[in-house]
């Protein structure tokens, strides 16, 4: 052990008057920052980040943007679904029609789609299929059944069994604003309730705005829940591990301060809480808990060895502090790697994470010594230390590293094989994404979406822009759209084709009449409605295949199959109508691209962490060895995701990269302890490895327990991606501790033997 | 359907003109405020009837001389904005309608008394190449309700009811 001298600012084992004044100054500074953080925290903003998940210079994204600029988009549509035992029963449909009429007077509504707007043509005259005076129930049932047959895709606005119908409220294309959307949804909900009155009709709303608000509300709840549970669980684990509630409280306070400062820094730097950044505060909380625990354990150990408390506090800071700094820097490096992503959302997580890691570190390194010195000044700390104890069960964890050291060759070879196999699995994992991955599937909007998918017209669609021959729709254009509709219907069994042709069903009439009707129908529409079928310049029509979102890989497969079938038709190919786009298509392909990028981000994180460790300890061998026990857990989880067919989602890829950055922390503390136990310039002896592991393993087990347990709150999240994020992070932490106490010791010993006495030697 | 709206809006404009005349005879007394209309309209005099719904606000912009009506009307497919100004010059009333549905101004005139009135467009209305004379009757029931019936006559003697609406004061 290195000799320890009393710091200059202590006096006879107590703080000097100057140090006390400084301590008071630090308190005032910390309290000031706390107040500012709390004030700024009230300005936290929440968004689901959907607008920023996908971006980048890729053909699929550019095509999506081009279509979004050319056509009126449907992303703000709200769908109201009415359900009853039989909508043909007396008065029910009348109430729903009243809603469809009155809904046009709701603020911002620009168009309404419903079965009441479905047209029939009498020559060139359009009329509504459902008459003003509704027929008797039996005739009405027949009429409703005919709608699905005679009107094509839009006829699916009523279910085959007449138990459900949908009314689509369209709003202007504009960037999503949750407050505006919430007001629109409330108005529509109130009007629907008023329209159905006491009738036995169930109403429910869905659509992208509701799903996004659902996500945002979930994020707000999650932020509170994750962090409150994180603090509570962290405190309990500390209290159990330290066998002292008071010591646990002293360790919890720096972590809570770090959390407060991090959350205060978000609005100060314009960072919103979204579906990926929501986990950052709790990650920093648990990381700060871990840092605080290392400092607490070291301080208590030094006090037990006979140091005065002030000396022990400063000495602990000097000995463990650098490891805490390196741990935070490696975590920040993992976040830095994410900032290289094309996805604005992922990059914003990277930026937020870097900031949070560093802010959290500063908070812990300032407040931990401050609290312990203050408690000692008040005469509280020595009795607290005296009453605290160790948990014998944790000591039994030493069996793992002993086994790892004893069987080091087997463990090293085994870890290499495992790494290769799991790494291969990870490399072949299928990228996955669904537009619903941030929405609770049991929520009303998600359930209503399922009703639409199962019985009515699915909200999502694969879109095919169709270049037209001229400014006026010609019989040739009609023929082309008919061919495309046939291809879409044939390839996507179960998909529902919605096209401009639905506006001008000519029955057995000729295409010239259809073209004439179509021109008339479109010209009679307001721009907000016409722009959904026809581009702003009138040169391109949009045909849509409405399908449920079955996940990115299935959507990619269907898109490619559609495009191949369209390209097989010479007339379609010649017209340039063989390329699909839309949100489903773009998200399907861009999620694949972004997930591939995230894998590169992970490799960057690995490289950065290894380089940082090597630089810090001035040993390339350390840098390389540090990677093995940390890459292995991530590779194992990635392999499991591949093997089970779950695939890799944005949340899981991000979670694994961050978990890697956090897991490196344990390795850093092992190596730091080894450094402390070794005379610089000398080779590591087996005894030094054993001593280091004996001292550090219990702390690592406890900090891992804090890390894992602190994220348990994620299991209570309403947001599925947050639940999965937490699950994967916890799995990574648990595997990482096993790797740190089994694999790392084996590699340390094996490398020492393999490369000779100079291989694992720290420079002075 | 656009024509149904046109008819409806012409009807409303005529109503406004009638309201102006009635005002001269105290016909619009107490009718300032918001009104909600429900009923049916036809796309053309030969088309089938469709449900319609309106929300308008009536206000007197110069006492006894001019009025304005602003609002929207909708059928089950779309809605259109409506703006009508009414001016009184001596015993005659003139009204002008502008609406997002037809994109042109239409003139009306008419006469009546405090409880019932009839009005007509000052020029024939052309629908699908055919010219119609529009006629309208309004029957007022107190200050909380009035009914509105619009007919279209094509000169052959037939008169088709193309709008049949009941307005109530919006609660």
PDB file of C-alpha atoms in Angstrom, chain B residues 33-109:
ATOM      1  CA  UNK B  33     -76.234  36.060 -32.768  1.00  0.00           C
ATOM      2  CA  UNK B  34     -75.157  32.545 -33.729  1.00  0.00           C
ATOM      3  CA  UNK B  35     -77.393  30.128 -35.622  1.00  0.00           C
ATOM      4  CA  UNK B  36     -77.175  26.435 -36.343  1.00  0.00           C
ATOM      5  CA  UNK B  37     -79.011  24.974 -39.310  1.00  0.00           C
ATOM      6  CA  UNK B  38     -79.912  21.355 -40.031  1.00  0.00           C
ATOM      7  CA  UNK B  39     -81.744  19.801 -42.922  1.00  0.00           C
ATOM      8  CA  UNK B  40     -81.262  18.548 -46.445  1.00  0.00           C
ATOM      9  CA  UNK B  41     -79.967  19.861 -49.733  1.00  0.00           C
ATOM     10  CA  UNK B  42     -79.736  18.489 -53.252  1.00  0.00           C
ATOM     11  CA  UNK B  43     -76.640  18.656 -55.416  1.00  0.00           C
ATOM     12  CA  UNK B  44     -78.779  19.603 -58.406  1.00  0.00           C
ATOM     13  CA  UNK B  45     -82.514  19.985 -58.806  1.00  0.00           C
ATOM     14  CA  UNK B  46     -82.512  16.427 -60.174  1.00  0.00           C
ATOM     15  CA  UNK B  47     -80.170  14.915 -57.584  1.00  0.00           C
ATOM     16  CA  UNK B  48     -81.095  13.099 -54.401  1.00  0.00           C
ATOM     17  CA  UNK B  49     -81.236  14.956 -51.104  1.00  0.00           C
ATOM     18  CA  UNK B  50     -78.247  14.975 -48.740  1.00  0.00           C
ATOM     19  CA  UNK B  51     -77.926  15.980 -45.119  1.00  0.00           C
ATOM     20  CA  UNK B  52     -76.526  19.451 -44.463  1.00  0.00           C
ATOM     21  CA  UNK B  53     -75.400  21.458 -41.464  1.00  0.00           C
ATOM     22  CA  UNK B  54     -74.604  25.157 -41.096  1.00  0.00           C
ATOM     23  CA  UNK B  55     -73.232  27.502 -38.497  1.00  0.00           C
ATOM     24  CA  UNK B  56     -73.611  31.205 -39.106  1.00  0.00           C
ATOM     25  CA  UNK B  57     -73.317  34.424 -37.140  1.00  0.00           C
ATOM     26  CA  UNK B  58     -75.616  37.311 -37.959  1.00  0.00           C
ATOM     27  CA  UNK B  59     -74.657  40.842 -36.941  1.00  0.00           C
ATOM     28  CA  UNK B  60     -75.891  44.334 -37.690  1.00  0.00           C
ATOM     29  CA  UNK B  61     -72.849  46.344 -38.859  1.00  0.00           C
ATOM     30  CA  UNK B  62     -74.680  49.711 -39.252  1.00  0.00           C
ATOM     31  CA  UNK B  63     -77.982  50.205 -37.459  1.00  0.00           C
ATOM     32  CA  UNK B  64     -80.856  49.795 -39.893  1.00  0.00           C
ATOM     33  CA  UNK B  65     -78.563  49.980 -42.974  1.00  0.00           C
ATOM     34  CA  UNK B  66     -76.208  47.021 -43.255  1.00  0.00           C
ATOM     35  CA  UNK B  67     -75.695  43.576 -41.953  1.00  0.00           C
ATOM     36  CA  UNK B  68     -73.208  40.754 -42.317  1.00  0.00           C
ATOM     37  CA  UNK B  69     -73.454  37.034 -42.105  1.00  0.00           C
ATOM     38  CA  UNK B  70     -70.360  34.907 -41.660  1.00  0.00           C
ATOM     39  CA  UNK B  71     -70.175  31.194 -41.224  1.00  0.00           C
ATOM     40  CA  UNK B  72     -69.746  27.818 -42.809  1.00  0.00           C
ATOM     41  CA  UNK B  73     -71.996  25.190 -44.292  1.00  0.00           C
ATOM     42  CA  UNK B  74     -71.271  21.535 -44.826  1.00  0.00           C
ATOM     43  CA  UNK B  75     -72.683  18.385 -46.281  1.00  0.00           C
ATOM     44  CA  UNK B  76     -71.250  14.968 -45.484  1.00  0.00           C
ATOM     45  CA  UNK B  77     -68.333  15.511 -47.844  1.00  0.00           C
ATOM     46  CA  UNK B  78     -66.980  18.983 -47.331  1.00  0.00           C
ATOM     47  CA  UNK B  79     -67.611  22.426 -45.961  1.00  0.00           C
ATOM     48  CA  UNK B  80     -67.226  25.940 -47.308  1.00  0.00           C
ATOM     49  CA  UNK B  81     -66.854  29.366 -45.775  1.00  0.00           C
ATOM     50  CA  UNK B  82     -69.505  31.977 -46.335  1.00  0.00           C
ATOM     51  CA  UNK B  83     -69.500  35.782 -46.199  1.00  0.00           C
ATOM     52  CA  UNK B  84     -72.522  37.926 -46.973  1.00  0.00           C
ATOM     53  CA  UNK B  85     -72.944  41.677 -46.789  1.00  0.00           C
ATOM     54  CA  UNK B  86     -76.362  43.320 -46.989  1.00  0.00           C
ATOM     55  CA  UNK B  87     -76.974  46.981 -47.660  1.00  0.00           C
ATOM     56  CA  UNK B  88     -80.238  48.949 -47.511  1.00  0.00           C
ATOM     57  CA  UNK B  89     -80.717  51.884 -49.925  1.00  0.00           C
ATOM     58  CA  UNK B  90     -84.119  53.461 -49.528  1.00  0.00           C
ATOM     59  CA  UNK B  91     -86.789  50.801 -49.860  1.00  0.00           C
ATOM     60  CA  UNK B  92     -84.532  48.372 -51.738  1.00  0.00           C
ATOM     61  CA  UNK B  93     -82.146  45.861 -50.359  1.00  0.00           C
ATOM     62  CA  UNK B  94     -79.066  44.459 -52.064  1.00  0.00           C
ATOM     63  CA  UNK B  95     -76.957  41.562 -50.922  1.00  0.00           C
ATOM     64  CA  UNK B  96     -73.652  40.092 -52.058  1.00  0.00           C
ATOM     65  CA  UNK B  97     -72.332  36.694 -51.363  1.00  0.00           C
ATOM     66  CA  UNK B  98     -68.729  35.474 -51.431  1.00  0.00           C
ATOM     67  CA  UNK B  99     -67.818  31.907 -50.612  1.00  0.00           C
ATOM     68  CA  UNK B 100     -64.921  29.531 -50.922  1.00  0.00           C
ATOM     69  CA  UNK B 101     -67.241  27.087 -52.699  1.00  0.00           C
ATOM     70  CA  UNK B 102     -68.042  29.096 -55.809  1.00  0.00           C
ATOM     71  CA  UNK B 103     -65.349  31.753 -55.891  1.00  0.00           C
ATOM     72  CA  UNK B 104     -67.634  34.457 -57.300  1.00  0.00           C
ATOM     73  CA  UNK B 105     -69.977  37.123 -55.977  1.00  0.00           C
ATOM     74  CA  UNK B 106     -73.710  36.633 -56.431  1.00  0.00           C
ATOM     75  CA  UNK B 107     -76.402  39.312 -56.091  1.00  0.00           C
ATOM     76  CA  UNK B 108     -79.894  38.912 -54.585  1.00  0.00           C
ATOM     77  CA  UNK B 109     -82.964  41.040 -53.838  1.00  0.00           C
TER      78      UNK B 109
END
